[in-house]
XYZ file of C-alpha atoms in Angstrom:
357
model
C 90.269 75.607 112.968
C 89.683 73.287 110.766
C 90.059 73.074 107.119
C 88.427 75.969 105.977
C 91.184 78.161 108.134
C 93.583 76.318 106.547
C 92.310 77.351 103.068
C 92.727 80.601 104.272
C 96.276 80.213 104.764
C 97.315 78.691 102.242
C 97.736 80.745 99.720
C 100.033 83.820 99.450
C 100.287 86.984 100.511
C 98.207 89.497 97.334
C 95.873 91.187 99.198
C 94.958 93.378 102.731
C 92.669 95.302 104.620
C 91.467 98.424 105.372
C 91.427 98.272 109.548
C 94.258 100.239 111.671
C 96.167 97.419 112.451
C 97.595 97.150 116.712
C 98.783 94.340 118.735
C 98.661 91.664 120.839
C 101.217 92.010 123.941
C 103.617 93.085 121.512
C 106.378 96.229 122.046
C 107.301 97.913 118.232
C 105.731 98.338 115.430
C 105.372 97.134 111.785
C 103.320 99.105 109.136
C 100.186 98.265 108.066
C 97.948 100.737 105.456
C 95.545 101.894 107.794
C 97.882 102.511 110.676
C 101.107 99.847 112.299
C 100.894 96.161 113.057
C 102.905 95.012 116.209
C 104.928 91.893 116.148
C 105.301 89.816 119.089
C 109.001 89.901 118.243
C 109.560 93.544 117.494
C 111.534 93.137 114.114
C 111.048 89.227 112.932
C 107.052 89.313 113.461
C 104.604 90.665 110.631
C 104.473 93.235 108.123
C 101.402 94.352 105.976
C 102.338 93.399 102.785
C 98.817 95.977 101.431
C 95.129 96.521 102.086
C 92.680 96.042 99.457
C 89.052 96.742 100.511
C 85.338 96.996 98.638
C 82.947 99.766 99.354
C 79.461 100.084 99.068
C 76.886 103.102 100.237
C 73.572 103.060 99.771
C 72.916 106.613 100.980
C 72.062 105.060 104.592
C 74.543 102.244 105.195
C 77.957 101.213 104.630
C 80.002 98.004 103.927
C 83.283 97.503 104.196
C 84.835 94.087 102.288
C 88.566 94.058 104.067
C 91.435 91.949 103.626
C 95.028 91.887 104.974
C 97.921 90.404 102.783
C 100.576 89.808 105.750
C 104.076 88.014 105.971
C 105.718 87.026 108.919
C 106.296 84.931 111.705
C 103.782 86.055 114.625
C 100.667 84.169 115.450
C 98.587 86.826 116.532
C 97.628 90.430 116.100
C 94.730 92.701 116.510
C 93.019 95.293 114.559
C 91.173 98.679 115.201
C 88.564 100.041 112.830
C 87.003 103.403 113.365
C 83.640 103.351 111.864
C 81.067 106.799 111.986
C 78.785 104.310 113.466
C 78.189 101.267 116.042
C 79.027 98.267 113.197
C 78.152 94.770 112.795
C 81.170 92.059 111.965
C 80.902 88.744 110.061
C 83.635 86.975 108.373
C 84.146 87.891 104.503
C 84.478 86.159 101.107
C 87.173 85.377 99.287
C 86.095 84.701 96.321
C 84.724 88.532 96.322
C 88.599 89.486 96.209
C 88.955 87.139 93.489
C 86.716 88.269 91.037
C 87.434 92.018 91.553
C 91.119 91.470 90.918
C 90.463 89.603 87.798
C 87.500 91.863 87.026
C 90.335 94.931 86.873
C 92.937 92.681 84.685
C 94.816 95.136 82.446
C 93.913 94.499 78.963
C 96.225 92.771 76.890
C 97.517 94.268 73.589
C 100.156 93.398 71.132
C 101.454 95.426 69.072
C 104.180 95.321 65.891
C 107.195 96.822 65.020
C 110.138 96.197 61.834
C 112.962 97.064 64.337
C 113.103 96.541 68.162
C 114.141 99.131 70.978
C 114.719 99.127 74.419
C 111.121 100.261 75.251
C 109.535 99.079 78.286
C 106.581 96.674 76.846
C 104.273 97.196 79.955
C 101.816 99.813 79.852
C 101.791 102.170 82.485
C 78.271 84.927 121.226
C 80.805 85.242 123.529
C 80.000 87.589 126.712
C 81.213 91.116 126.343
C 84.237 91.853 128.429
C 83.394 94.629 129.668
C 85.252 98.441 130.199
C 88.370 98.529 132.305
C 86.619 100.658 135.577
C 85.912 103.922 135.011
C 87.482 103.982 131.906
C 84.351 105.641 129.878
C 85.252 102.937 127.434
C 81.482 101.551 126.936
C 81.671 97.547 124.767
C 78.581 97.245 122.528
C 78.906 93.941 121.048
C 81.587 91.086 121.100
C 81.485 88.525 118.001
C 83.266 85.396 117.516
C 83.984 84.803 114.399
C 86.396 81.515 114.659
C 90.301 82.333 113.848
C 88.991 86.138 114.837
C 86.836 87.417 117.781
C 85.312 91.521 116.828
C 84.846 93.618 119.738
C 82.838 97.090 118.826
C 83.088 99.632 121.097
C 82.889 103.603 122.133
C 84.843 105.559 124.344
C 84.778 109.087 125.308
C 88.682 109.585 125.562
C 91.693 108.419 124.129
C 93.672 107.180 126.894
C 90.836 105.577 127.978
C 90.823 103.556 124.956
C 94.171 103.144 124.848
C 93.520 101.514 128.689
C 91.079 99.591 127.709
C 92.989 97.981 124.537
C 95.875 97.466 126.700
C 93.291 95.659 129.589
C 92.473 93.446 127.022
C 95.552 92.379 126.042
C 95.862 94.746 122.732
C 99.170 97.441 122.628
C 99.193 100.573 120.554
C 102.659 102.307 120.205
C 102.296 106.071 120.549
C 101.882 107.308 116.903
C 98.703 105.621 116.892
C 96.993 106.297 119.920
C 97.853 110.005 119.051
C 95.440 109.642 115.750
C 92.531 107.578 117.338
C 91.952 111.271 119.140
C 90.250 112.841 115.757
C 87.509 110.274 115.514
C 87.012 110.568 119.586
C 85.887 113.539 119.405
C 83.729 113.171 116.406
C 82.083 110.508 118.017
C 82.964 107.100 116.031
C 82.936 103.636 116.976
C 85.472 101.261 117.084
C 86.045 97.634 115.778
C 88.546 95.337 117.575
C 89.911 92.606 116.189
C 91.712 89.735 118.119
C 93.058 87.418 115.253
C 95.029 84.418 115.771
C 95.206 80.948 114.248
C 96.381 79.022 117.271
C 100.259 78.712 116.430
C 99.841 79.399 112.982
C 101.702 81.914 111.221
C 100.102 85.395 109.886
C 101.999 84.883 106.442
C 99.524 85.377 103.746
C 95.581 86.336 102.764
C 93.804 86.891 106.216
C 90.269 86.125 106.711
C 88.635 88.545 105.408
C 86.011 90.674 106.945
C 82.499 92.436 106.430
C 81.513 95.219 108.412
C 78.662 97.871 107.991
C 77.539 100.374 110.292
C 74.986 103.415 109.612
C 76.777 106.168 107.815
C 74.852 109.489 105.473
C 78.817 110.237 103.787
C 80.332 107.845 101.616
C 84.256 107.640 104.095
C 86.572 105.043 104.137
C 88.741 106.033 107.501
C 92.390 106.038 106.769
C 93.754 108.607 109.042
C 95.530 106.333 111.303
C 96.897 105.146 108.108
C 99.812 108.447 109.008
C 100.631 106.516 111.758
C 102.466 104.245 109.074
C 106.605 103.706 109.463
C 106.895 102.504 106.048
C 105.632 103.257 102.248
C 101.746 101.303 102.299
C 99.648 100.862 99.004
C 95.832 100.458 99.020
C 93.321 99.187 96.542
C 89.588 100.393 96.762
C 86.985 98.455 94.359
C 83.112 100.647 94.791
C 80.433 99.062 93.829
C 78.269 101.602 93.071
C 75.156 102.656 90.791
C 77.569 105.367 88.681
C 81.325 105.636 88.556
C 82.456 107.724 91.238
C 85.919 109.711 92.178
C 87.641 110.445 95.099
C 86.668 113.766 96.808
C 89.344 114.011 100.130
C 92.239 116.340 100.501
C 94.880 112.936 100.711
C 93.807 112.463 96.781
C 94.236 115.935 96.598
C 97.050 116.353 98.316
C 100.007 115.994 95.787
C 100.283 111.865 96.268
C 99.373 109.441 93.094
C 95.552 108.100 93.098
C 95.289 106.448 90.268
C 92.325 104.516 88.512
C 92.949 101.186 87.656
C 89.343 100.105 86.147
C 85.815 101.689 85.780
C 82.323 99.490 83.800
C 79.783 97.671 84.638
C 80.681 93.594 84.955
C 78.544 91.140 84.116
C 77.252 89.646 87.941
C 76.660 85.740 85.701
C 80.840 85.741 85.320
C 81.299 85.895 88.818
C 81.994 83.076 91.182
C 81.199 85.199 94.507
C 77.341 84.918 95.820
C 77.794 87.717 97.631
C 79.812 89.847 94.897
C 77.066 89.049 92.480
C 74.013 89.811 94.894
C 75.817 93.571 94.846
C 75.827 93.710 91.249
C 72.292 93.360 90.403
C 71.507 96.568 92.656
C 75.109 98.347 92.317
C 76.643 97.403 89.188
C 79.451 99.963 88.229
C 82.792 98.536 89.938
C 85.483 102.069 90.127
C 88.868 101.486 90.963
C 91.193 103.016 92.815
C 94.813 102.883 93.015
C 96.889 104.900 95.809
C 100.755 104.768 97.191
C 102.359 106.535 99.622
C 105.841 106.662 100.003
C 105.288 109.355 103.079
C 102.723 108.071 104.808
C 103.008 110.989 108.152
C 102.979 113.424 105.153
C 100.293 112.314 102.097
C 97.835 111.237 104.669
C 95.754 114.049 106.024
C 92.249 112.756 105.376
C 90.091 109.984 105.515
C 89.059 108.628 102.026
C 85.829 110.266 100.391
C 83.602 109.228 97.543
C 81.219 110.641 94.797
C 79.256 110.170 91.928
C 81.816 111.241 88.660
C 80.778 113.781 86.301
C 80.735 110.856 83.781
C 80.185 106.898 83.675
C 82.873 106.271 81.475
C 84.482 102.804 81.057
C 87.996 102.630 81.700
C 90.415 99.786 81.393
C 94.521 99.515 81.837
C 95.959 97.638 78.679
C 99.324 96.132 78.730
C 101.050 95.955 75.536
C 103.071 92.916 74.209
C 105.932 94.229 71.431
C 107.043 91.543 68.725
C 109.714 93.060 66.195
C 110.647 91.874 62.313
C 114.293 92.570 63.742
C 116.198 93.312 66.177
C 118.299 96.883 65.899
C 121.331 94.376 65.828
C 119.590 92.606 63.066
C 119.576 95.976 61.092
C 122.482 97.421 61.348
C 124.627 94.129 60.182
C 127.180 94.479 57.671
C 126.352 98.467 57.363
C 123.196 97.662 55.019
C 121.113 95.052 56.985
C 117.930 97.053 56.620
C 118.362 97.934 52.956
C 119.312 94.890 51.922
C 115.969 93.710 53.791
C 114.053 96.539 52.106
C 115.276 95.986 48.657
C 114.801 92.463 48.459
C 110.721 93.408 50.071
C 111.296 95.582 46.565
C 112.282 93.393 44.448
C 109.473 90.268 45.405
C 106.837 92.606 45.040
C 107.607 93.522 41.858
C 108.201 90.140 40.889
C 104.797 89.192 42.342
C 103.306 92.066 40.551
C 104.862 90.915 37.391
C 103.514 87.233 37.492
C 99.620 88.570 38.019
C 99.865 90.738 34.841
C 101.357 87.605 33.234
């Protein structure tokens, strides 16, 4: 795979992807942010830290840039991503995720206090493998992406899709097999991705993907995540002409969808050529985090986005608190604060008298 592939895996896990993960030849599952990830050894393989996704919709076509942050000992895994129409898939650009993480960092402000307290200082080209005979699965394309192989396919029956995946080395747990049915009923397509590093463990930032497809609605597939067995953490960056907000039932389901950034970053201050080109035609970035403590109960829909009522910018603030004295110093000798304040008063009086003389 060469130096480029090694670079992908040298960094610590910090981000994740918006694909539903399934496995290659594995019997049990570890959850990922979009469904399930199964490890070959059952419990000591690979789990997903979290996912980060960059979304853009121009009214007719949608692009998903996605990255998975994994940790574990497995050397291969699979991803399954539903899309409203058949997609085109290529390798993504790591710099895009790095730039957006920096852009959305909290602003640091200092707060000064006379006396300390206990408050928290932080604010809030391969040949298509074909169909299983009689399976009613149609393979549309197969793309060799080096460490990845992406297959775009359609199916008109959940059992047929499960059979095809099994025939080609993917093994889905029952919960995932159940949640693909609504997508098949709605005639969505799927991107099935095999990911391997030829003996390297899937630990760290996995190679990012760029998936684009025709769509008349702005939607991010999340319903498969209801099959996740563990709490999930998702971040979505939406690059658009205006500020956006979530309008789906999952956002309104009592879960914590939290705005962490909104604004127009300077395209000349980013290193990613892809992000720079995107910001030149869609200048506004909206970043939303959402945590799911109980995915099965709280993830009831895909994510959907619409323009917000205003373009008011937002940036989180982290406060750094400094104190003139601690509470212990303030009460030292039963009158330390009184003595200090008295001394300050005397000093002020002496300076005023000196100035008048």
